[in-house]
Amino acid sequence: MKIGELSKRTGVSVRMLRHYEELGLVRPQRTAAGYRTYGAGDIGTIKRVVLLNKAGLELRRLRHLIGCELGDNGMRTQLCAPLQSVLASKHAELARQISDLRKSYKMLSRLLAAQELSMPAPDRR
Amino acid sequence: MKIGELSKRTGVSVRMLRHYEELGLVRPQRTAAGYRTYGAGDIGTIKRVVLLNKAGLELRRLRHLIGCELGDNGMRTQLCAPLQSVLASKHAELARQISDLRKSYKMLSRLLAAQELSMPAPDRR
DNA sequence: GTACGGTCTGACATGCATGTCAGAGTCAAG
DNA sequence: CTTGACTCTGACATGCATGTCAGACCGTAC
């Protein structure tokens, strides 16, 4: 598929898909005319990239995980040692992050609940 | 307390504490000489700011929540309507975000577990 | 008073993810 | 052919959180 379609299917902008390639996160083939051609597997790759990126892993770092090292099956093994430690600390950080987000979530929940209570009237048609 | 101390107590850089003030998130008093003077309550305020910011709320937006509107007790009520809707959508987004992070967390867990298995030997002194 | 550490303001700089625009080529449908 | 939608590259721009540096002041300890 071409880049536009992949963009629609993944929800990632064309701009970013090109950027991902620039960073080595995907390796689309090229048509004679130079158009990028993606395989079905790339959809999954892109989604993993987005997920891990949201988790706070910089795109640059993902390069060593996704694409070459992470196979289509999901994950291949053997990462270099420094990367492993980065991952390990990220993993720990993630746990903290999740608990932080939970706190924020609760804070917002309380705040919003308070709003409802103190609303003059729902007034929503 | 002065800014340096608050920085140590909250883990937020002096630079950022000043920035927070710039954005109206804290209102330290000033000594005759112009030094910022923070109260004990500001520690909590700063921590809430950090938490909500980590949750993806921009500092600018927090201005309407923290400081004036969020009392020392944790939260005061009555936010303006547009802000409420921002918050509500952020709240929903947060739920999604948390579940995403869980996925990432699991992905990393699996990856790291695989590493251990395929390690030549722990070799850790 | 001298010095040293903390502070002040203001500006410049950086990293990262993203958007947008321009100029040129591609391609399928009519 | 011609047109319109899509793509390509490359550059410029933005938003946000942050860092760093300079030049000047404040204050306490000696």
PDB file of C-alpha atoms (C1' of nucleotides) in Angstrom:
ATOM      1  CA  MET A   1       0.000   0.000   0.000  1.00  0.00           C
ATOM      2  CA  LYS A   2       1.088   3.582  -0.498  1.00  0.00           C
ATOM      3  CA  ILE A   3       1.723   6.069   2.226  1.00  0.00           C
ATOM      4  CA  GLY A   4      -1.683   7.712   2.165  1.00  0.00           C
ATOM      5  CA  GLU A   5      -3.436   4.480   2.811  1.00  0.00           C
ATOM      6  CA  LEU A   6      -1.109   3.498   5.601  1.00  0.00           C
ATOM      7  CA  SER A   7      -1.734   6.876   7.132  1.00  0.00           C
ATOM      8  CA  LYS A   8      -5.455   6.298   7.129  1.00  0.00           C
ATOM      9  CA  ARG A   9      -5.119   2.822   8.506  1.00  0.00           C
ATOM     10  CA  THR A  10      -2.855   3.796  11.355  1.00  0.00           C
ATOM     11  CA  GLY A  11      -4.021   7.281  12.097  1.00  0.00           C
ATOM     12  CA  VAL A  12      -0.466   8.537  11.790  1.00  0.00           C
ATOM     13  CA  SER A  13       0.079  11.516   9.525  1.00  0.00           C
ATOM     14  CA  VAL A  14       1.905  11.119   6.258  1.00  0.00           C
ATOM     15  CA  ARG A  15       4.475  13.516   7.570  1.00  0.00           C
ATOM     16  CA  MET A  16       5.204  11.328  10.536  1.00  0.00           C
ATOM     17  CA  LEU A  17       5.300   8.153   8.511  1.00  0.00           C
ATOM     18  CA  ARG A  18       8.073   9.704   6.460  1.00  0.00           C
ATOM     19  CA  HIS A  19       9.747  10.798   9.619  1.00  0.00           C
ATOM     20  CA  TYR A  20       9.602   7.268  10.979  1.00  0.00           C
ATOM     21  CA  GLU A  21      11.404   6.085   7.919  1.00  0.00           C
ATOM     22  CA  GLU A  22      13.998   8.789   8.321  1.00  0.00           C
ATOM     23  CA  LEU A  23      14.670   7.386  11.764  1.00  0.00           C
ATOM     24  CA  GLY A  24      14.854   3.860  10.481  1.00  0.00           C
ATOM     25  CA  LEU A  25      11.678   2.634  12.110  1.00  0.00           C
ATOM     26  CA  VAL A  26      10.186   1.326   8.890  1.00  0.00           C
ATOM     27  CA  ARG A  27      11.720   0.301   5.605  1.00  0.00           C
ATOM     28  CA  PRO A  28       9.129   0.661   2.893  1.00  0.00           C
ATOM     29  CA  GLN A  29      10.062  -0.517  -0.561  1.00  0.00           C
ATOM     30  CA  ARG A  30       9.999   1.905  -3.427  1.00  0.00           C
ATOM     31  CA  THR A  31       8.250   1.769  -6.757  1.00  0.00           C
ATOM     32  CA  ALA A  32      10.191   2.673  -9.865  1.00  0.00           C
ATOM     33  CA  ALA A  33       8.818   6.173  -9.513  1.00  0.00           C
ATOM     34  CA  GLY A  34      10.046   6.450  -5.959  1.00  0.00           C
ATOM     35  CA  TYR A  35       6.729   5.959  -4.195  1.00  0.00           C
ATOM     36  CA  ARG A  36       6.932   4.245  -0.831  1.00  0.00           C
ATOM     37  CA  THR A  37       5.250   0.856  -0.722  1.00  0.00           C
ATOM     38  CA  TYR A  38       4.339  -0.618   2.621  1.00  0.00           C
ATOM     39  CA  GLY A  39       3.422  -4.169   3.468  1.00  0.00           C
ATOM     40  CA  ALA A  40       0.561  -5.232   5.699  1.00  0.00           C
ATOM     41  CA  GLY A  41       3.017  -5.958   8.484  1.00  0.00           C
ATOM     42  CA  ASP A  42       4.031  -2.352   8.624  1.00  0.00           C
ATOM     43  CA  ILE A  43       0.675  -1.456  10.077  1.00  0.00           C
ATOM     44  CA  GLY A  44       1.558  -3.394  13.186  1.00  0.00           C
ATOM     45  CA  THR A  45       5.022  -1.928  13.287  1.00  0.00           C
ATOM     46  CA  ILE A  46       3.676   1.583  13.155  1.00  0.00           C
ATOM     47  CA  LYS A  47       1.201   0.868  15.885  1.00  0.00           C
ATOM     48  CA  ARG A  48       3.908  -0.498  18.113  1.00  0.00           C
ATOM     49  CA  VAL A  49       5.989   2.567  17.449  1.00  0.00           C
ATOM     50  CA  VAL A  50       3.138   4.837  18.408  1.00  0.00           C
ATOM     51  CA  LEU A  51       2.463   2.878  21.543  1.00  0.00           C
ATOM     52  CA  LEU A  52       6.024   2.848  22.747  1.00  0.00           C
ATOM     53  CA  ASN A  53       6.457   6.465  21.837  1.00  0.00           C
ATOM     54  CA  LYS A  54       3.464   7.406  23.887  1.00  0.00           C
ATOM     55  CA  ALA A  55       5.061   5.504  26.694  1.00  0.00           C
ATOM     56  CA  GLY A  56       7.858   8.007  26.641  1.00  0.00           C
ATOM     57  CA  LEU A  57      10.405   6.200  24.548  1.00  0.00           C
ATOM     58  CA  GLU A  58      11.922   8.552  22.058  1.00  0.00           C
ATOM     59  CA  LEU A  59      11.522   7.633  18.433  1.00  0.00           C
ATOM     60  CA  ARG A  60      15.272   7.554  17.988  1.00  0.00           C
ATOM     61  CA  ARG A  61      15.638   4.867  20.565  1.00  0.00           C
ATOM     62  CA  LEU A  62      12.855   2.806  19.108  1.00  0.00           C
ATOM     63  CA  ARG A  63      14.946   2.271  16.068  1.00  0.00           C
ATOM     64  CA  HIS A  64      16.842  -0.490  17.761  1.00  0.00           C
ATOM     65  CA  LEU A  65      13.674  -2.200  18.827  1.00  0.00           C
ATOM     66  CA  ILE A  66      11.321  -1.845  15.962  1.00  0.00           C
ATOM     67  CA  GLY A  67      11.803  -2.649  12.360  1.00  0.00           C
ATOM     68  CA  CYS A  68      14.921  -4.687  12.223  1.00  0.00           C
ATOM     69  CA  GLU A  69      15.055  -6.067  15.702  1.00  0.00           C
ATOM     70  CA  LEU A  70      11.396  -6.472  16.381  1.00  0.00           C
ATOM     71  CA  GLY A  71      10.196  -8.957  13.872  1.00  0.00           C
ATOM     72  CA  ASP A  72       6.694  -9.180  12.497  1.00  0.00           C
ATOM     73  CA  ASN A  73       5.899 -11.839  15.062  1.00  0.00           C
ATOM     74  CA  GLY A  74       6.005  -9.178  17.695  1.00  0.00           C
ATOM     75  CA  MET A  75       9.387  -9.324  19.192  1.00  0.00           C
ATOM     76  CA  ARG A  76      12.669 -10.844  18.375  1.00  0.00           C
ATOM     77  CA  THR A  77      15.347 -11.140  20.979  1.00  0.00           C
ATOM     78  CA  GLN A  78      18.909 -10.050  21.569  1.00  0.00           C
ATOM     79  CA  LEU A  79      19.266  -6.372  22.023  1.00  0.00           C
ATOM     80  CA  CYS A  80      22.573  -4.803  22.755  1.00  0.00           C
ATOM     81  CA  ALA A  81      23.432  -4.359  26.405  1.00  0.00           C
ATOM     82  CA  PRO A  82      23.166  -0.572  26.664  1.00  0.00           C
ATOM     83  CA  LEU A  83      19.783  -0.699  25.046  1.00  0.00           C
ATOM     84  CA  GLN A  84      18.693  -3.344  27.480  1.00  0.00           C
ATOM     85  CA  SER A  85      19.479  -1.131  30.400  1.00  0.00           C
ATOM     86  CA  VAL A  86      17.682   1.780  28.827  1.00  0.00           C
ATOM     87  CA  LEU A  87      14.698  -0.459  28.415  1.00  0.00           C
ATOM     88  CA  ALA A  88      14.890  -1.780  31.900  1.00  0.00           C
ATOM     89  CA  SER A  89      14.900   1.674  33.394  1.00  0.00           C
ATOM     90  CA  LYS A  90      12.139   2.731  31.067  1.00  0.00           C
ATOM     91  CA  HIS A  91      10.207  -0.239  32.223  1.00  0.00           C
ATOM     92  CA  ALA A  92      10.547   0.812  35.813  1.00  0.00           C
ATOM     93  CA  GLU A  93       9.733   4.369  34.936  1.00  0.00           C
ATOM     94  CA  LEU A  94       6.637   3.209  33.212  1.00  0.00           C
ATOM     95  CA  ALA A  95       5.364   1.643  36.368  1.00  0.00           C
ATOM     96  CA  ARG A  96       5.821   4.923  38.185  1.00  0.00           C
ATOM     97  CA  GLN A  97       4.279   6.789  35.303  1.00  0.00           C
ATOM     98  CA  ILE A  98       1.223   4.609  35.316  1.00  0.00           C
ATOM     99  CA  SER A  99       0.698   5.142  38.989  1.00  0.00           C
ATOM    100  CA  ASP A 100       1.165   8.873  38.530  1.00  0.00           C
ATOM    101  CA  LEU A 101      -1.394   8.928  35.791  1.00  0.00           C
ATOM    102  CA  ARG A 102      -3.794   7.081  38.004  1.00  0.00           C
ATOM    103  CA  LYS A 103      -3.369   9.770  40.592  1.00  0.00           C
ATOM    104  CA  SER A 104      -4.002  12.461  38.017  1.00  0.00           C
ATOM    105  CA  TYR A 105      -6.976  10.553  36.823  1.00  0.00           C
ATOM    106  CA  LYS A 106      -8.435  10.434  40.270  1.00  0.00           C
ATOM    107  CA  MET A 107      -7.695  14.072  40.818  1.00  0.00           C
ATOM    108  CA  LEU A 108      -9.609  14.929  37.697  1.00  0.00           C
ATOM    109  CA  SER A 109     -12.396  12.577  38.631  1.00  0.00           C
ATOM    110  CA  ARG A 110     -12.872  14.314  41.912  1.00  0.00           C
ATOM    111  CA  LEU A 111     -12.694  17.698  40.322  1.00  0.00           C
ATOM    112  CA  LEU A 112     -15.238  16.870  37.692  1.00  0.00           C
ATOM    113  CA  ALA A 113     -17.535  15.271  40.223  1.00  0.00           C
ATOM    114  CA  ALA A 114     -17.387  18.421  42.278  1.00  0.00           C
ATOM    115  CA  GLN A 115     -18.345  20.391  39.225  1.00  0.00           C
ATOM    116  CA  GLU A 116     -21.441  18.393  38.635  1.00  0.00           C
ATOM    117  CA  LEU A 117     -22.536  18.863  42.203  1.00  0.00           C
ATOM    118  CA  SER A 118     -22.071  22.579  42.106  1.00  0.00           C
ATOM    119  CA  MET A 119     -23.584  23.064  38.696  1.00  0.00           C
ATOM    120  CA  PRO A 120     -26.537  25.476  38.724  1.00  0.00           C
ATOM    121  CA  ALA A 121     -28.361  23.019  36.526  1.00  0.00           C
ATOM    122  CA  PRO A 122     -27.334  20.600  33.807  1.00  0.00           C
ATOM    123  CA  ASP A 123     -29.112  22.804  31.348  1.00  0.00           C
ATOM    124  CA  ARG A 124     -28.121  20.527  28.532  1.00  0.00           C
ATOM    125  CA  ARG A 125     -30.685  20.263  25.805  1.00  0.00           C
TER     126      ARG A 125
ATOM    127  CA  MET B   1      11.228  29.447  52.019  1.00  0.00           C
ATOM    128  CA  LYS B   2      13.272  30.705  49.116  1.00  0.00           C
ATOM    129  CA  ILE B   3      13.302  29.261  45.653  1.00  0.00           C
ATOM    130  CA  GLY B   4      16.352  27.077  46.121  1.00  0.00           C
ATOM    131  CA  GLU B   5      14.808  25.264  49.007  1.00  0.00           C
ATOM    132  CA  LEU B   6      11.516  24.759  47.263  1.00  0.00           C
ATOM    133  CA  SER B   7      13.429  23.350  44.342  1.00  0.00           C
ATOM    134  CA  LYS B   8      15.109  20.808  46.558  1.00  0.00           C
ATOM    135  CA  ARG B   9      11.889  19.884  48.277  1.00  0.00           C
ATOM    136  CA  THR B  10       9.932  19.375  45.105  1.00  0.00           C
ATOM    137  CA  GLY B  11      12.610  18.168  42.752  1.00  0.00           C
ATOM    138  CA  VAL B  12      11.626  20.858  40.287  1.00  0.00           C
ATOM    139  CA  SER B  13      14.433  23.005  38.922  1.00  0.00           C
ATOM    140  CA  VAL B  14      14.704  26.622  39.926  1.00  0.00           C
ATOM    141  CA  ARG B  15      14.279  27.490  36.295  1.00  0.00           C
ATOM    142  CA  MET B  16      10.968  25.719  36.118  1.00  0.00           C
ATOM    143  CA  LEU B  17       9.718  27.159  39.372  1.00  0.00           C
ATOM    144  CA  ARG B  18      10.218  30.605  37.893  1.00  0.00           C
ATOM    145  CA  HIS B  19       8.516  29.456  34.765  1.00  0.00           C
ATOM    146  CA  TYR B  20       5.557  28.223  36.759  1.00  0.00           C
ATOM    147  CA  GLU B  21       5.218  31.656  38.236  1.00  0.00           C
ATOM    148  CA  GLU B  22       5.414  33.210  34.807  1.00  0.00           C
ATOM    149  CA  LEU B  23       2.440  31.093  33.868  1.00  0.00           C
ATOM    150  CA  GLY B  24       0.576  32.040  37.004  1.00  0.00           C
ATOM    151  CA  LEU B  25       0.718  28.627  38.623  1.00  0.00           C
ATOM    152  CA  VAL B  26       2.207  29.934  41.851  1.00  0.00           C
ATOM    153  CA  ARG B  27       2.231  33.348  43.435  1.00  0.00           C
ATOM    154  CA  PRO B  28       5.217  33.602  45.730  1.00  0.00           C
ATOM    155  CA  GLN B  29       5.532  36.719  47.792  1.00  0.00           C
ATOM    156  CA  ARG B  30       8.582  38.867  47.448  1.00  0.00           C
ATOM    157  CA  THR B  31      11.045  40.109  50.016  1.00  0.00           C
ATOM    158  CA  ALA B  32      12.034  43.750  49.932  1.00  0.00           C
ATOM    159  CA  ALA B  33      15.003  42.709  47.857  1.00  0.00           C
ATOM    160  CA  GLY B  34      12.816  40.945  45.333  1.00  0.00           C
ATOM    161  CA  TYR B  35      13.501  37.378  46.417  1.00  0.00           C
ATOM    162  CA  ARG B  36      10.624  34.979  45.947  1.00  0.00           C
ATOM    163  CA  THR B  37       9.212  33.621  49.184  1.00  0.00           C
ATOM    164  CA  TYR B  38       7.133  30.474  49.078  1.00  0.00           C
ATOM    165  CA  GLY B  39       4.831  29.109  51.723  1.00  0.00           C
ATOM    166  CA  ALA B  40       4.617  25.493  52.799  1.00  0.00           C
ATOM    167  CA  GLY B  41       1.413  25.084  50.826  1.00  0.00           C
ATOM    168  CA  ASP B  42       3.244  25.804  47.620  1.00  0.00           C
ATOM    169  CA  ILE B  43       5.010  22.486  47.866  1.00  0.00           C
ATOM    170  CA  GLY B  44       1.716  20.749  47.362  1.00  0.00           C
ATOM    171  CA  THR B  45       0.726  23.075  44.593  1.00  0.00           C
ATOM    172  CA  ILE B  46       3.944  22.398  42.720  1.00  0.00           C
ATOM    173  CA  LYS B  47       3.511  18.687  43.126  1.00  0.00           C
ATOM    174  CA  ARG B  48       0.008  18.838  41.752  1.00  0.00           C
ATOM    175  CA  VAL B  49       1.260  20.847  38.832  1.00  0.00           C
ATOM    176  CA  VAL B  50       3.924  18.301  38.069  1.00  0.00           C
ATOM    177  CA  LEU B  51       1.456  15.474  38.334  1.00  0.00           C
ATOM    178  CA  LEU B  52      -1.130  17.009  36.058  1.00  0.00           C
ATOM    179  CA  ASN B  53       1.522  18.104  33.627  1.00  0.00           C
ATOM    180  CA  LYS B  54       2.851  14.587  33.406  1.00  0.00           C
ATOM    181  CA  ALA B  55      -0.693  13.564  32.674  1.00  0.00           C
ATOM    182  CA  GLY B  56      -0.500  15.590  29.534  1.00  0.00           C
ATOM    183  CA  LEU B  57      -2.158  18.810  30.640  1.00  0.00           C
ATOM    184  CA  GLU B  58      -0.205  21.760  29.388  1.00  0.00           C
ATOM    185  CA  LEU B  59       1.147  24.087  32.005  1.00  0.00           C
ATOM    186  CA  ARG B  60      -0.765  26.987  30.490  1.00  0.00           C
ATOM    187  CA  ARG B  61      -4.045  25.251  31.044  1.00  0.00           C
ATOM    188  CA  LEU B  62      -3.206  24.322  34.580  1.00  0.00           C
ATOM    189  CA  ARG B  63      -3.235  27.974  35.434  1.00  0.00           C
ATOM    190  CA  HIS B  64      -6.985  27.921  35.727  1.00  0.00           C
ATOM    191  CA  LEU B  65      -6.915  24.902  37.955  1.00  0.00           C
ATOM    192  CA  ILE B  66      -3.993  25.368  40.210  1.00  0.00           C
ATOM    193  CA  GLY B  67      -3.110  28.320  42.314  1.00  0.00           C
ATOM    194  CA  CYS B  68      -6.222  30.393  42.384  1.00  0.00           C
ATOM    195  CA  GLU B  69      -8.849  27.845  41.673  1.00  0.00           C
ATOM    196  CA  LEU B  70      -7.382  24.858  43.371  1.00  0.00           C
ATOM    197  CA  GLY B  71      -7.236  25.796  46.997  1.00  0.00           C
ATOM    198  CA  ASP B  72      -4.808  24.418  49.505  1.00  0.00           C
ATOM    199  CA  ASN B  73      -7.376  21.867  50.533  1.00  0.00           C
ATOM    200  CA  GLY B  74      -6.824  20.176  47.221  1.00  0.00           C
ATOM    201  CA  MET B  75      -9.540  21.468  45.048  1.00  0.00           C
ATOM    202  CA  ARG B  76     -12.005  24.227  45.023  1.00  0.00           C
ATOM    203  CA  THR B  77     -14.961  24.175  42.698  1.00  0.00           C
ATOM    204  CA  GLN B  78     -16.470  26.214  39.916  1.00  0.00           C
ATOM    205  CA  LEU B  79     -14.384  26.245  36.815  1.00  0.00           C
ATOM    206  CA  CYS B  80     -15.522  28.000  33.728  1.00  0.00           C
ATOM    207  CA  ALA B  81     -17.459  25.942  31.249  1.00  0.00           C
ATOM    208  CA  PRO B  82     -14.862  25.698  28.460  1.00  0.00           C
ATOM    209  CA  LEU B  83     -12.286  24.591  30.957  1.00  0.00           C
ATOM    210  CA  GLN B  84     -14.647  21.963  32.238  1.00  0.00           C
ATOM    211  CA  SER B  85     -14.976  20.444  28.829  1.00  0.00           C
ATOM    212  CA  VAL B  86     -11.248  20.450  28.334  1.00  0.00           C
ATOM    213  CA  LEU B  87     -10.917  18.654  31.593  1.00  0.00           C
ATOM    214  CA  ALA B  88     -13.594  16.178  30.798  1.00  0.00           C
ATOM    215  CA  SER B  89     -11.974  15.228  27.533  1.00  0.00           C
ATOM    216  CA  LYS B  90      -8.598  15.081  29.215  1.00  0.00           C
ATOM    217  CA  HIS B  91     -10.121  12.806  31.767  1.00  0.00           C
ATOM    218  CA  ALA B  92     -11.316  10.446  29.104  1.00  0.00           C
ATOM    219  CA  GLU B  93      -8.039  10.655  27.314  1.00  0.00           C
ATOM    220  CA  LEU B  94      -6.270   9.779  30.492  1.00  0.00           C
ATOM    221  CA  ALA B  95      -8.147   6.533  30.745  1.00  0.00           C
ATOM    222  CA  ARG B  96      -7.057   5.636  27.262  1.00  0.00           C
ATOM    223  CA  GLN B  97      -3.554   6.759  28.007  1.00  0.00           C
ATOM    224  CA  ILE B  98      -3.330   4.596  31.070  1.00  0.00           C
ATOM    225  CA  SER B  99      -4.458   1.552  29.186  1.00  0.00           C
ATOM    226  CA  ASP B 100      -1.963   2.335  26.442  1.00  0.00           C
ATOM    227  CA  LEU B 101       0.810   2.604  28.928  1.00  0.00           C
ATOM    228  CA  ARG B 102      -0.175  -0.725  30.381  1.00  0.00           C
ATOM    229  CA  LYS B 103       0.167  -2.235  26.960  1.00  0.00           C
ATOM    230  CA  SER B 104       3.575  -0.690  26.528  1.00  0.00           C
ATOM    231  CA  TYR B 105       4.512  -1.903  29.933  1.00  0.00           C
ATOM    232  CA  LYS B 106       3.582  -5.418  29.053  1.00  0.00           C
ATOM    233  CA  MET B 107       5.373  -5.185  25.775  1.00  0.00           C
ATOM    234  CA  LEU B 108       8.513  -4.176  27.558  1.00  0.00           C
ATOM    235  CA  SER B 109       8.020  -6.824  30.175  1.00  0.00           C
ATOM    236  CA  ARG B 110       7.879  -9.503  27.563  1.00  0.00           C
ATOM    237  CA  LEU B 111      10.838  -8.091  25.759  1.00  0.00           C
ATOM    238  CA  LEU B 112      12.948  -7.926  28.860  1.00  0.00           C
ATOM    239  CA  ALA B 113      11.909 -11.377  29.943  1.00  0.00           C
ATOM    240  CA  ALA B 114      12.987 -12.701  26.578  1.00  0.00           C
ATOM    241  CA  GLN B 115      16.326 -11.031  27.073  1.00  0.00           C
ATOM    242  CA  GLU B 116      16.968 -12.763  30.320  1.00  0.00           C
ATOM    243  CA  LEU B 117      16.182 -16.095  28.789  1.00  0.00           C
ATOM    244  CA  SER B 118      18.511 -15.586  25.902  1.00  0.00           C
ATOM    245  CA  MET B 119      21.295 -14.056  27.934  1.00  0.00           C
ATOM    246  CA  PRO B 120      24.557 -15.975  27.656  1.00  0.00           C
ATOM    247  CA  ALA B 121      24.852 -15.690  31.428  1.00  0.00           C
ATOM    248  CA  PRO B 122      23.851 -13.138  34.019  1.00  0.00           C
ATOM    249  CA  ASP B 123      27.492 -12.412  34.594  1.00  0.00           C
ATOM    250  CA  ARG B 124      26.606  -9.820  37.184  1.00  0.00           C
ATOM    251  CA  ARG B 125      29.043  -9.604  40.052  1.00  0.00           C
TER     252      ARG B 125
ATOM    253  C1'  DG C   1      34.620  45.409  53.985  1.00  0.00           C
ATOM    254  C1'  DT C   2      35.462  41.162  51.262  1.00  0.00           C
ATOM    255  C1'  DA C   3      34.027  37.023  49.588  1.00  0.00           C
ATOM    256  C1'  DC C   4      31.046  33.445  48.295  1.00  0.00           C
ATOM    257  C1'  DG C   5      26.712  31.429  47.490  1.00  0.00           C
ATOM    258  C1'  DG C   6      21.949  32.215  46.428  1.00  0.00           C
ATOM    259  C1'  DT C   7      18.858  35.056  43.615  1.00  0.00           C
ATOM    260  C1'  DC C   8      16.999  38.142  39.915  1.00  0.00           C
ATOM    261  C1'  DT C   9      15.928  39.144  35.052  1.00  0.00           C
ATOM    262  C1'  DG C  10      16.219  38.319  30.290  1.00  0.00           C
ATOM    263  C1'  DA C  11      17.802  36.149  26.478  1.00  0.00           C
ATOM    264  C1'  DC C  12      19.455  32.514  23.744  1.00  0.00           C
ATOM    265  C1'  DA C  13      19.534  27.514  22.783  1.00  0.00           C
ATOM    266  C1'  DT C  14      17.995  22.651  22.504  1.00  0.00           C
ATOM    267  C1'  DG C  15      15.286  18.370  21.781  1.00  0.00           C
ATOM    268  C1'  DC C  16      11.325  16.284  20.194  1.00  0.00           C
ATOM    269  C1'  DA C  17       7.218  15.706  17.816  1.00  0.00           C
ATOM    270  C1'  DT C  18       4.678  17.905  14.328  1.00  0.00           C
ATOM    271  C1'  DG C  19       2.663  21.024  10.959  1.00  0.00           C
ATOM    272  C1'  DT C  20       2.882  23.445   6.536  1.00  0.00           C
ATOM    273  C1'  DC C  21       4.483  25.083   2.204  1.00  0.00           C
ATOM    274  C1'  DA C  22       6.711  24.977  -2.307  1.00  0.00           C
ATOM    275  C1'  DG C  23       8.111  23.030  -6.627  1.00  0.00           C
ATOM    276  C1'  DA C  24       8.190  18.937  -9.290  1.00  0.00           C
ATOM    277  C1'  DG C  25       6.963  14.274 -10.731  1.00  0.00           C
ATOM    278  C1'  DT C  26       3.288  10.329 -11.113  1.00  0.00           C
ATOM    279  C1'  DC C  27      -0.735   8.185 -12.553  1.00  0.00           C
ATOM    280  C1'  DA C  28      -5.259   6.842 -13.571  1.00  0.00           C
ATOM    281  C1'  DA C  29      -9.644   8.442 -15.532  1.00  0.00           C
ATOM    282  C1'  DG C  30     -11.936  10.872 -19.064  1.00  0.00           C
TER     283       DG C  30
ATOM    284  C1'  DC D   1      -3.504  15.033 -23.985  1.00  0.00           C
ATOM    285  C1'  DT D   2      -5.352  17.231 -19.611  1.00  0.00           C
ATOM    286  C1'  DT D   3      -6.808  17.279 -15.075  1.00  0.00           C
ATOM    287  C1'  DG D   4      -6.919  16.206 -10.238  1.00  0.00           C
ATOM    288  C1'  DA D   5      -5.444  13.474  -6.501  1.00  0.00           C
ATOM    289  C1'  DC D   6      -1.397  11.637  -4.566  1.00  0.00           C
ATOM    290  C1'  DT D   7       3.575  11.421  -3.718  1.00  0.00           C
ATOM    291  C1'  DC D   8       8.445  13.064  -3.269  1.00  0.00           C
ATOM    292  C1'  DT D   9      12.033  15.961  -1.181  1.00  0.00           C
ATOM    293  C1'  DG D  10      13.614  19.626   1.555  1.00  0.00           C
ATOM    294  C1'  DA D  11      13.106  23.422   4.213  1.00  0.00           C
ATOM    295  C1'  DC D  12      11.031  26.444   7.387  1.00  0.00           C
ATOM    296  C1'  DA D  13       8.044  27.018  11.505  1.00  0.00           C
ATOM    297  C1'  DT D  14       5.718  26.013  15.937  1.00  0.00           C
ATOM    298  C1'  DG D  15       4.685  24.544  20.719  1.00  0.00           C
ATOM    299  C1'  DC D  16       6.254  22.957  24.900  1.00  0.00           C
ATOM    300  C1'  DA D  17       9.303  21.904  28.453  1.00  0.00           C
ATOM    301  C1'  DT D  18      13.913  22.851  29.753  1.00  0.00           C
ATOM    302  C1'  DG D  19      18.744  24.048  30.044  1.00  0.00           C
ATOM    303  C1'  DT D  20      22.389  27.553  30.285  1.00  0.00           C
ATOM    304  C1'  DC D  21      24.683  31.900  30.412  1.00  0.00           C
ATOM    305  C1'  DA D  22      25.533  36.721  31.552  1.00  0.00           C
ATOM    306  C1'  DG D  23      25.519  40.724  34.367  1.00  0.00           C
ATOM    307  C1'  DA D  24      23.936  42.553  38.577  1.00  0.00           C
ATOM    308  C1'  DC D  25      22.182  42.415  43.263  1.00  0.00           C
ATOM    309  C1'  DC D  26      21.596  40.438  48.201  1.00  0.00           C
ATOM    310  C1'  DG D  27      23.216  38.624  52.583  1.00  0.00           C
ATOM    311  C1'  DT D  28      25.698  36.173  55.796  1.00  0.00           C
ATOM    312  C1'  DA D  29      29.988  34.721  57.763  1.00  0.00           C
ATOM    313  C1'  DC D  30      34.641  36.071  58.686  1.00  0.00           C
TER     314       DC D  30
END
